[in-house]
XYZ file of C-alpha atoms in Angstrom:
571
model
C 0.000 0.000 0.000
C 2.770 2.445 0.935
C 5.435 1.106 -1.444
C 4.359 3.189 -4.470
C 6.901 5.500 -5.977
C 6.723 9.103 -4.841
C 7.753 12.186 -6.763
C 8.955 14.807 -4.249
C 8.230 17.597 -6.731
C 4.479 17.054 -6.266
C 4.682 18.187 -2.633
C 4.897 21.903 -3.368
C 2.545 24.890 -3.441
C -0.123 24.382 -6.076
C -0.058 27.870 -7.617
C 1.494 28.225 -11.084
C 5.139 29.356 -11.126
C 5.669 33.001 -11.802
C 2.042 34.005 -11.153
C 2.744 35.474 -7.716
C 6.067 37.242 -7.365
C 7.408 40.284 -5.497
C 7.118 43.424 -7.651
C 8.323 46.172 -5.333
C 4.801 47.654 -5.138
C 3.605 47.344 -1.484
C 0.007 46.638 -2.524
C 0.914 43.908 -4.961
C 3.440 42.450 -2.558
C 0.761 42.299 0.142
C -1.471 40.391 -2.283
C 1.433 38.070 -3.011
C 1.888 37.372 0.701
C -1.853 36.738 1.070
C -1.848 34.291 -1.813
C 1.265 32.610 -0.478
C -0.304 32.113 2.943
C -3.481 30.724 1.393
C -1.652 28.268 -0.818
C -2.770 24.643 -0.911
C -0.577 21.594 -1.052
C -0.865 18.571 -3.253
C -0.437 15.447 -1.104
C 0.759 12.366 -3.010
C -1.673 9.478 -3.328
C 0.506 7.115 -1.305
C 0.536 9.525 1.673
C -3.181 10.196 1.278
C -3.901 6.449 1.251
C -1.891 6.029 4.433
C -3.824 8.805 6.203
C -7.142 7.251 5.164
C -6.044 3.806 6.378
C -4.608 5.194 9.637
C -7.734 7.242 10.325
C -10.010 4.275 9.650
C -8.001 2.074 12.026
C -8.176 4.664 14.834
C -11.871 5.308 14.236
C -12.672 1.568 14.363
C -10.337 1.087 17.396
C -8.560 -1.741 15.593
C -5.476 -2.135 17.783
C -3.638 -4.472 15.408
C -4.043 -2.155 12.416
C -3.209 0.937 14.501
C -0.009 -0.708 15.690
C 0.883 -1.701 12.144
C 0.341 1.847 10.883
C 2.172 3.389 13.852
C 5.224 1.113 13.999
C 5.591 0.183 10.334
C 3.669 2.464 7.981
C 4.560 5.807 9.529
C 8.240 4.916 10.012
C 8.653 3.495 6.498
C 7.105 6.551 4.892
C 9.242 8.776 7.096
C 12.454 7.045 6.011
C 11.426 7.183 2.367
C 9.877 10.627 1.976
C 10.332 12.766 5.098
C 13.719 11.722 6.421
C 14.861 15.272 7.224
C 11.744 17.290 6.411
C 8.426 17.734 8.247
C 5.287 15.767 7.472
C 2.342 17.751 6.012
C 0.684 20.234 8.366
C -2.431 19.102 10.190
C -4.474 21.753 8.328
C -3.547 20.062 5.051
C -4.383 16.593 6.381
C -7.718 17.620 7.958
C -9.881 17.341 4.772
C -8.539 13.845 4.094
C -9.661 12.556 7.502
C -12.954 14.377 7.618
C -11.680 17.003 10.097
C -11.620 14.354 12.829
C -10.410 16.378 15.849
C -9.107 13.446 17.886
C -7.198 11.916 14.979
C -5.659 15.302 14.165
C -4.486 15.668 17.791
C -2.851 12.230 17.575
C -1.339 13.107 14.204
C 0.078 16.382 15.571
C 1.723 14.384 18.371
C 3.548 12.357 15.698
C 4.150 15.467 13.579
C 5.931 17.434 16.315
C 7.786 14.374 17.593
C 9.162 13.878 14.071
C 10.302 17.520 13.961
C 12.144 17.108 17.269
C 13.832 13.898 16.105
C 14.558 14.351 12.404
C 14.212 17.906 11.116
C 17.448 19.827 10.892
C 17.838 22.675 13.427
C 14.978 21.183 15.415
C 11.676 22.876 16.270
C 11.198 26.627 16.275
C 9.945 28.453 19.365
C 6.449 28.575 17.875
C 6.493 24.824 17.195
C 7.575 24.144 20.782
C 4.574 26.132 22.006
C 2.195 24.473 19.532
C 3.354 21.015 20.601
C 2.659 21.926 24.240
C -0.853 23.127 23.368
C -1.458 19.907 21.455
C -0.468 17.801 24.468
C -2.829 19.930 26.584
C -5.664 19.175 24.144
C -4.879 15.444 24.195
C -4.699 15.130 27.979
C -7.741 17.373 28.505
C -9.727 15.108 26.194
C -8.651 12.012 28.173
C -8.891 13.443 31.690
C -11.935 15.728 31.510
C -14.366 13.209 30.039
C -17.236 12.060 32.247
C -16.574 8.445 31.275
C -13.759 6.520 29.553
C -13.141 7.978 26.098
C -13.739 5.727 23.050
C -10.072 5.470 22.149
C -7.731 2.476 21.988
C -4.014 2.828 21.295
C -1.157 0.286 21.384
C 0.939 0.180 24.554
C 4.024 1.247 22.598
C 2.327 4.436 21.403
C 0.996 5.209 24.903
C 4.501 4.851 26.318
C 5.928 7.018 23.533
C 3.367 9.757 24.296
C 4.432 9.964 27.955
C 8.109 9.569 27.107
C 8.004 12.268 24.429
C 5.977 14.608 26.664
C 8.744 14.564 29.275
C 11.469 14.707 26.622
C 9.999 17.854 25.078
C 9.686 19.439 28.522
C 13.347 18.566 29.087
C 14.347 20.086 25.734
C 12.372 23.262 26.388
C 13.841 23.670 29.885
C 17.346 23.556 28.412
C 16.360 25.698 25.406
C 14.972 28.567 27.485
C 18.225 28.757 29.488
C 20.410 29.121 26.375
C 19.924 32.862 25.975
C 23.209 33.875 24.381
C 22.014 33.287 20.807
C 18.416 34.406 21.257
C 16.984 37.638 19.892
C 15.258 40.243 22.034
C 11.895 39.172 20.565
C 12.420 35.538 21.570
C 13.470 36.485 25.097
C 10.464 38.784 25.422
C 8.189 35.979 24.207
C 9.647 33.535 26.735
C 9.378 36.088 29.535
C 5.717 36.738 28.679
C 4.812 33.012 28.711
C 6.303 31.480 31.873
C 3.505 28.892 32.172
C 4.303 27.189 28.858
C 6.069 23.893 29.624
C 5.924 24.776 33.316
C 7.099 21.987 35.644
C 3.865 22.225 37.647
C 1.811 21.623 34.501
C 3.840 18.545 33.607
C 3.626 17.130 37.136
C -0.105 17.872 37.218
C -0.703 15.858 34.034
C 1.271 12.845 35.272
C -0.333 12.822 38.744
C -3.802 13.270 37.209
C -3.308 10.224 34.973
C -2.086 8.188 37.955
C -5.094 9.219 40.035
C -7.630 8.759 37.227
C -6.465 5.193 36.550
C -6.211 4.145 40.245
C -3.011 2.428 39.129
C -1.326 2.431 42.549
C -4.300 0.652 44.110
C -4.358 -1.809 41.211
C -0.662 -2.565 41.662
C -1.099 -3.146 45.397
C -3.897 -5.651 44.809
C -2.004 -7.321 41.939
C 1.121 -7.719 44.091
C -0.912 -9.304 46.885
C -2.393 -11.822 44.409
C -5.840 -10.243 43.999
C -7.801 -9.062 40.979
C -6.766 -5.495 39.984
C -10.100 -4.873 38.239
C -11.868 -5.112 41.594
C -10.371 -1.746 42.614
C -9.770 -0.218 39.174
C -13.024 1.700 38.945
C -14.704 2.788 35.723
C -11.609 4.417 34.227
C -8.952 2.024 35.544
C -10.562 -0.970 33.830
C -10.064 0.743 30.480
C -6.748 -0.237 28.889
C -5.985 3.341 27.776
C -6.222 4.766 31.305
C -4.559 1.800 33.002
C -1.464 1.895 30.788
C -1.221 5.706 30.766
C -1.374 5.577 34.581
C 1.413 2.998 34.750
C 3.601 4.860 32.255
C 2.979 8.112 34.156
C 4.538 6.503 37.254
C 7.655 5.835 35.181
C 7.428 9.392 33.868
C 7.399 10.717 37.433
C 10.458 8.596 38.217
C 12.249 10.157 35.259
C 11.115 13.712 35.947
C 12.107 13.683 39.636
C 15.487 12.179 38.681
C 16.046 15.000 36.169
C 15.262 17.483 38.943
C 17.696 15.744 41.336
C 15.067 14.496 43.822
C 16.058 10.812 43.955
C 14.081 9.938 47.079
C 10.830 11.182 45.522
C 11.731 9.424 42.257
C 11.839 6.026 43.994
C 8.855 6.935 46.175
C 6.680 7.157 43.051
C 7.348 3.474 42.304
C 6.812 2.010 45.761
C 3.836 -0.054 44.505
C 5.806 -1.670 41.661
C 7.695 -4.894 42.395
C 10.723 -4.954 40.097
C 11.871 -8.347 41.323
C 9.193 -10.290 39.485
C 7.664 -10.045 36.042
C 5.035 -7.321 35.873
C 1.972 -7.795 33.710
C 1.564 -4.055 33.168
C 4.875 -3.321 31.494
C 5.415 -5.198 28.268
C 7.148 -2.353 26.428
C 10.941 -2.958 26.319
C 11.796 0.760 26.095
C 9.742 1.385 29.242
C 11.501 -1.431 31.108
C 14.945 -0.155 30.152
C 14.118 3.469 31.009
C 12.730 2.394 34.383
C 15.788 0.403 35.398
C 18.164 3.111 34.154
C 16.607 5.821 36.338
C 16.099 3.497 39.328
C 19.749 2.416 39.126
C 20.952 5.995 38.785
C 18.844 7.095 41.765
C 20.356 4.284 43.850
C 23.861 5.322 42.761
C 23.317 8.944 43.790
C 21.808 7.825 47.124
C 24.962 5.722 47.788
C 23.010 2.465 47.667
C 25.629 0.798 45.509
C 24.509 -2.813 45.946
C 20.993 -1.969 44.799
C 22.395 0.059 41.890
C 24.621 -2.838 40.812
C 21.743 -5.337 41.094
C 19.446 -3.053 39.080
C 21.948 -2.386 36.288
C 23.016 -6.055 36.114
C 19.422 -7.255 35.772
C 18.507 -4.907 32.937
C 21.809 -5.388 31.080
C 21.252 -9.139 31.208
C 17.729 -8.561 29.876
C 19.105 -6.483 26.978
C 21.679 -9.187 26.194
C 18.959 -11.806 25.910
C 16.454 -9.736 23.937
C 18.592 -7.503 21.704
C 17.713 -9.581 18.634
C 14.133 -8.324 18.983
C 15.165 -4.708 18.370
C 17.487 -5.086 15.374
C 14.694 -4.730 12.822
C 13.647 -1.371 14.341
C 16.604 0.911 13.717
C 15.515 3.918 15.784
C 14.592 1.833 18.845
C 17.765 -0.236 18.469
C 19.947 2.893 18.427
C 18.149 4.289 21.475
C 18.557 1.049 23.434
C 22.216 0.730 22.381
C 22.975 4.213 23.742
C 21.163 3.428 26.984
C 23.057 0.131 27.175
C 26.413 1.934 26.977
C 25.333 4.427 29.632
C 24.280 1.688 32.034
C 27.520 -0.238 31.562
C 29.372 2.982 32.383
C 27.289 3.537 35.528
C 27.784 -0.113 36.498
C 31.555 0.281 36.143
C 31.456 3.348 38.431
C 29.369 1.453 40.995
C 31.719 -1.536 40.985
C 34.782 0.647 41.448
C 33.172 2.311 44.452
C 31.706 -0.933 45.810
C 33.303 -4.136 44.394
C 31.064 -7.222 44.454
C 30.283 -10.283 42.362
C 27.903 -9.888 39.400
C 26.550 -12.120 36.641
C 29.388 -13.663 34.643
C 28.049 -12.711 31.203
C 27.597 -9.068 32.244
C 31.020 -9.101 33.888
C 32.700 -10.416 30.729
C 31.144 -7.586 28.676
C 32.293 -5.116 31.303
C 35.872 -6.408 31.191
C 35.902 -6.292 27.407
C 34.637 -2.713 27.030
C 35.515 -0.888 30.244
C 38.598 -2.575 31.720
C 40.874 0.419 31.013
C 38.391 2.958 32.370
C 37.819 0.928 35.532
C 41.557 0.616 36.080
C 42.008 4.390 35.836
C 39.135 4.973 38.260
C 40.563 2.409 40.695
C 43.833 4.350 40.625
C 41.965 7.469 41.754
C 41.734 9.356 38.453
C 39.001 11.904 39.239
C 39.031 13.154 35.643
C 37.988 9.668 34.516
C 35.155 9.637 37.053
C 34.001 13.024 35.783
C 34.069 11.984 32.122
C 32.161 8.759 32.769
C 29.562 10.506 34.919
C 29.099 13.259 32.309
C 28.534 10.658 29.590
C 26.158 8.387 31.505
C 24.056 10.754 33.633
C 20.680 12.184 32.506
C 20.371 15.803 31.379
C 19.487 17.532 34.636
C 17.001 20.391 34.689
C 16.159 23.452 36.708
C 12.509 23.409 37.861
C 12.130 27.175 37.385
C 12.612 29.428 34.351
C 15.693 31.682 34.367
C 15.638 35.327 35.356
C 15.784 37.081 31.981
C 16.584 40.393 33.645
C 20.088 39.105 34.457
C 21.001 37.322 31.238
C 24.724 37.362 31.958
C 24.273 35.092 34.988
C 22.203 32.389 33.252
C 23.997 29.057 32.836
C 22.011 26.154 31.399
C 24.604 23.675 32.752
C 24.165 24.758 36.361
C 21.895 21.793 37.348
C 24.423 19.356 35.874
C 27.317 21.115 37.601
C 25.530 20.831 40.949
C 24.926 17.068 40.573
C 28.483 16.540 39.338
C 29.824 18.386 42.373
C 27.814 16.141 44.724
C 29.021 13.005 42.935
C 32.698 14.039 42.857
C 32.583 14.916 46.557
C 31.461 11.350 47.261
C 34.245 10.023 45.014
C 36.818 12.239 46.725
C 35.917 10.732 50.094
C 36.558 7.234 48.723
C 39.483 7.941 46.424
C 42.071 5.950 48.430
C 39.796 3.050 49.414
C 40.645 0.840 46.388
C 44.349 1.108 47.264
C 43.684 0.267 50.925
C 41.556 -2.693 49.835
C 44.326 -4.023 47.579
C 46.814 -4.026 50.511
C 44.362 -5.614 52.943
C 43.799 -8.509 50.540
C 47.472 -9.481 50.860
C 47.515 -9.936 54.634
C 45.669 -11.577 57.510
C 47.261 -9.228 60.057
C 48.968 -5.947 59.317
C 50.433 -3.300 61.683
C 48.802 0.063 61.330
C 52.178 1.745 61.063
C 53.235 -0.499 58.185
C 50.093 0.223 56.174
C 50.566 3.944 56.868
C 54.025 3.724 55.302
C 52.593 1.904 52.277
C 49.954 4.586 51.886
C 52.392 7.439 52.528
C 50.223 9.055 55.208
C 50.125 9.465 58.973
C 48.553 6.836 61.230
C 45.813 9.227 62.314
C 44.945 9.975 58.706
C 44.976 6.235 57.920
C 42.584 5.540 60.807
C 40.216 8.110 59.318
C 40.323 6.375 55.930
C 39.816 2.947 57.527
C 36.735 4.264 59.318
C 35.580 5.687 55.989
C 36.140 2.219 54.444
C 33.878 0.652 57.068
C 31.243 3.332 56.613
C 31.162 3.347 52.804
C 31.035 -0.450 52.491
C 27.870 -0.627 54.600
C 24.838 0.183 52.460
C 21.100 0.163 52.818
C 20.099 -2.849 50.668
C 16.643 -3.871 49.480
C 15.662 -7.313 50.811
C 11.879 -7.631 50.533
C 8.703 -5.696 49.821
C 7.714 -3.588 46.819
C 9.110 -0.207 47.894
C 12.581 0.437 46.533
C 13.244 2.729 49.499
C 12.995 -0.100 52.047
C 16.039 -2.138 53.012
C 18.487 -3.312 55.643
C 22.052 -2.231 56.298
C 24.461 -4.800 54.880
C 28.117 -5.038 53.937
C 29.051 -6.950 50.791
C 32.736 -6.090 50.823
C 35.123 -8.895 49.884
C 37.435 -7.759 52.674
C 36.466 -7.162 56.296
C 38.723 -6.142 59.188
C 38.883 -4.848 62.714
C 41.577 -2.912 64.558
C 42.919 -4.181 67.884
C 45.181 -1.500 69.344
C 47.714 -0.920 66.538
C 47.112 -4.163 64.620
C 44.694 -4.619 61.717
C 43.116 -8.091 61.592
C 41.790 -8.936 58.133
C 39.187 -11.554 57.199
C 38.653 -12.499 53.555
C 34.885 -12.689 53.179
C 34.949 -13.547 49.468
C 32.456 -16.327 48.830
C 33.703 -19.227 46.732
C 31.700 -20.156 43.672
C 28.941 -22.646 44.455
C 28.586 -25.223 41.719
C 26.213 -27.513 43.594
C 23.161 -25.246 43.295
C 23.688 -24.845 39.563
C 23.852 -28.578 38.924
C 20.885 -29.302 41.173
C 18.783 -26.804 39.210
C 19.800 -28.537 35.982
C 18.838 -31.922 37.430
C 15.387 -30.601 38.290
C 15.000 -29.288 34.739
C 15.972 -32.675 33.271
C 13.465 -34.400 35.548
C 10.748 -32.064 34.264
C 11.724 -32.869 30.665
C 11.742 -36.597 31.493
C 8.239 -36.375 32.966
C 7.056 -34.458 29.901
C 8.487 -37.091 27.538
C 6.836 -39.883 29.526
C 3.510 -38.114 29.105
C 4.146 -37.864 25.360
C 4.935 -41.588 25.215
C 1.483 -42.344 26.591
C -0.134 -40.617 23.610
C -0.827 -42.577 20.403
C 1.873 -41.993 17.779
C 1.272 -41.896 14.081
C 4.305 -43.858 12.960
C 7.227 -45.978 14.086
C 9.563 -43.111 13.211
C 7.993 -40.899 15.868
C 8.438 -43.666 18.444
C 12.126 -43.997 17.563
C 12.606 -40.207 17.800
C 10.948 -40.193 21.187
C 13.074 -43.105 22.401
C 16.253 -41.414 21.166
C 15.327 -38.152 22.925
C 14.634 -39.966 26.213
C 17.910 -41.844 26.097
C 19.797 -38.637 25.326
C 18.316 -36.954 28.406
C 19.120 -40.030 30.484
C 22.767 -39.859 29.417
C 22.998 -36.153 30.232
C 21.305 -36.693 33.557
C 23.767 -39.403 34.599
C 26.642 -37.150 33.528
C 25.351 -34.271 35.625
C 24.856 -36.516 38.644
C 28.399 -37.867 38.434
C 29.818 -34.356 38.010
C 27.900 -33.098 41.029
C 29.143 -35.955 43.199
C 32.727 -35.127 42.175
C 32.279 -31.399 42.883
C 30.655 -31.978 46.256
């Protein structure tokens, strides 16, 4: 349907060339401008057919066809015809779709998102404002209705709406602080409209969607094993509201992290249990975004074990599912960038708090980040700063700048503040890796001897040893759904105590346990064996099937005996 050839020359003003031109006469030039503004566009048949198909799918609430048009049709046409140029204006599309207001709002959401992502030089100030007004119209339609609105959208699109809403707020917050290249008119326009993309408006939308959907109550009941629909209410039972409510929780996590409020970021997710599969989040980009911001919040709150566990889990998930994303170039690129950022944050966390992680994740870490980790372990603060700058989110100021003092406006001030906090934490721990490396070599060590090794006084060394004890003891999540809960634990591979002037060291490194692994495999083989026995009881169509079944059973029996013998040798 959308594979027809397209002639770009047809997408131009429809007036004859040379009919309207500047003459130098003000009256005639004014007429020229009027005609130019009133010009009509010729939309190619292939684009028109797509709009008709897309509109029909939305009108009929056909989720499968909407998803096909959203994920395949729109992206293919974008790559082919609008790779670096905008799609047609909504005013041009309106007659094709019968002036359907709701469809045009949804189309504008895609239209402005495409401008942000693909069009060179990005959106103009007017387009940034228009996109905000369009989001207001969309959310007002959803939230102000007396009953659930007759609209069904795929989960991926719902996530992208919330994700893009926060992204555009983030872009605008940075844009309004970059005043050096702005004209007086632009600054005056920004000063006169302080409520456009205001942080309170964004928070209000997200909290309203959460409240309308009763998603927190639904998650509590779901976690306890009950039926979420029993507490969902009229709106929460509707898929549109339920998923927008869930995604808004993730949006609040992201927004509070961008503002530097990590406690409130995790507080928003206290009803979500990340340690088991959640039926509400089946969008990979949402999962990855969630774990990235949760892990970063843990890192900034000095909960290194939780940060390492969070990053390891999601990086392992990406390893196992990355084949799913390769056919979708834009999503694949986005996930690849996030993957690199999380590996960088994991390397920082492991330098500050060494502990054992999954072997496959660890091998990737050694392959890509061994040199960087070595420099950080040696106390290179410049390396810490570079890695943090690369991997951290783009922090925001919650308030617009004071345009009366333009010289003092610095759009990097929120980042500089977070970097300062992080580097202060690093500075306090800068010698701990060196102390740890010496302690690993001894079971007892005089304080004076270690002070000589470290080239510092004994009193200063005692301070650093106390710092070692303090920094290695973290608040660690153990149970419950709230990510803020936990118990104080120490996962350091080296523990010690000081008796007078002697340091007594205990190596707490846990040896690898092979027994549990093999026992799990035995249980799996027993399940397979039981399954094959059940198959054998069924009537088979031919002797060949019986021989295949017999061969499979004998193969499992051989493997099972091998595992059992290996386990007995290991134990």
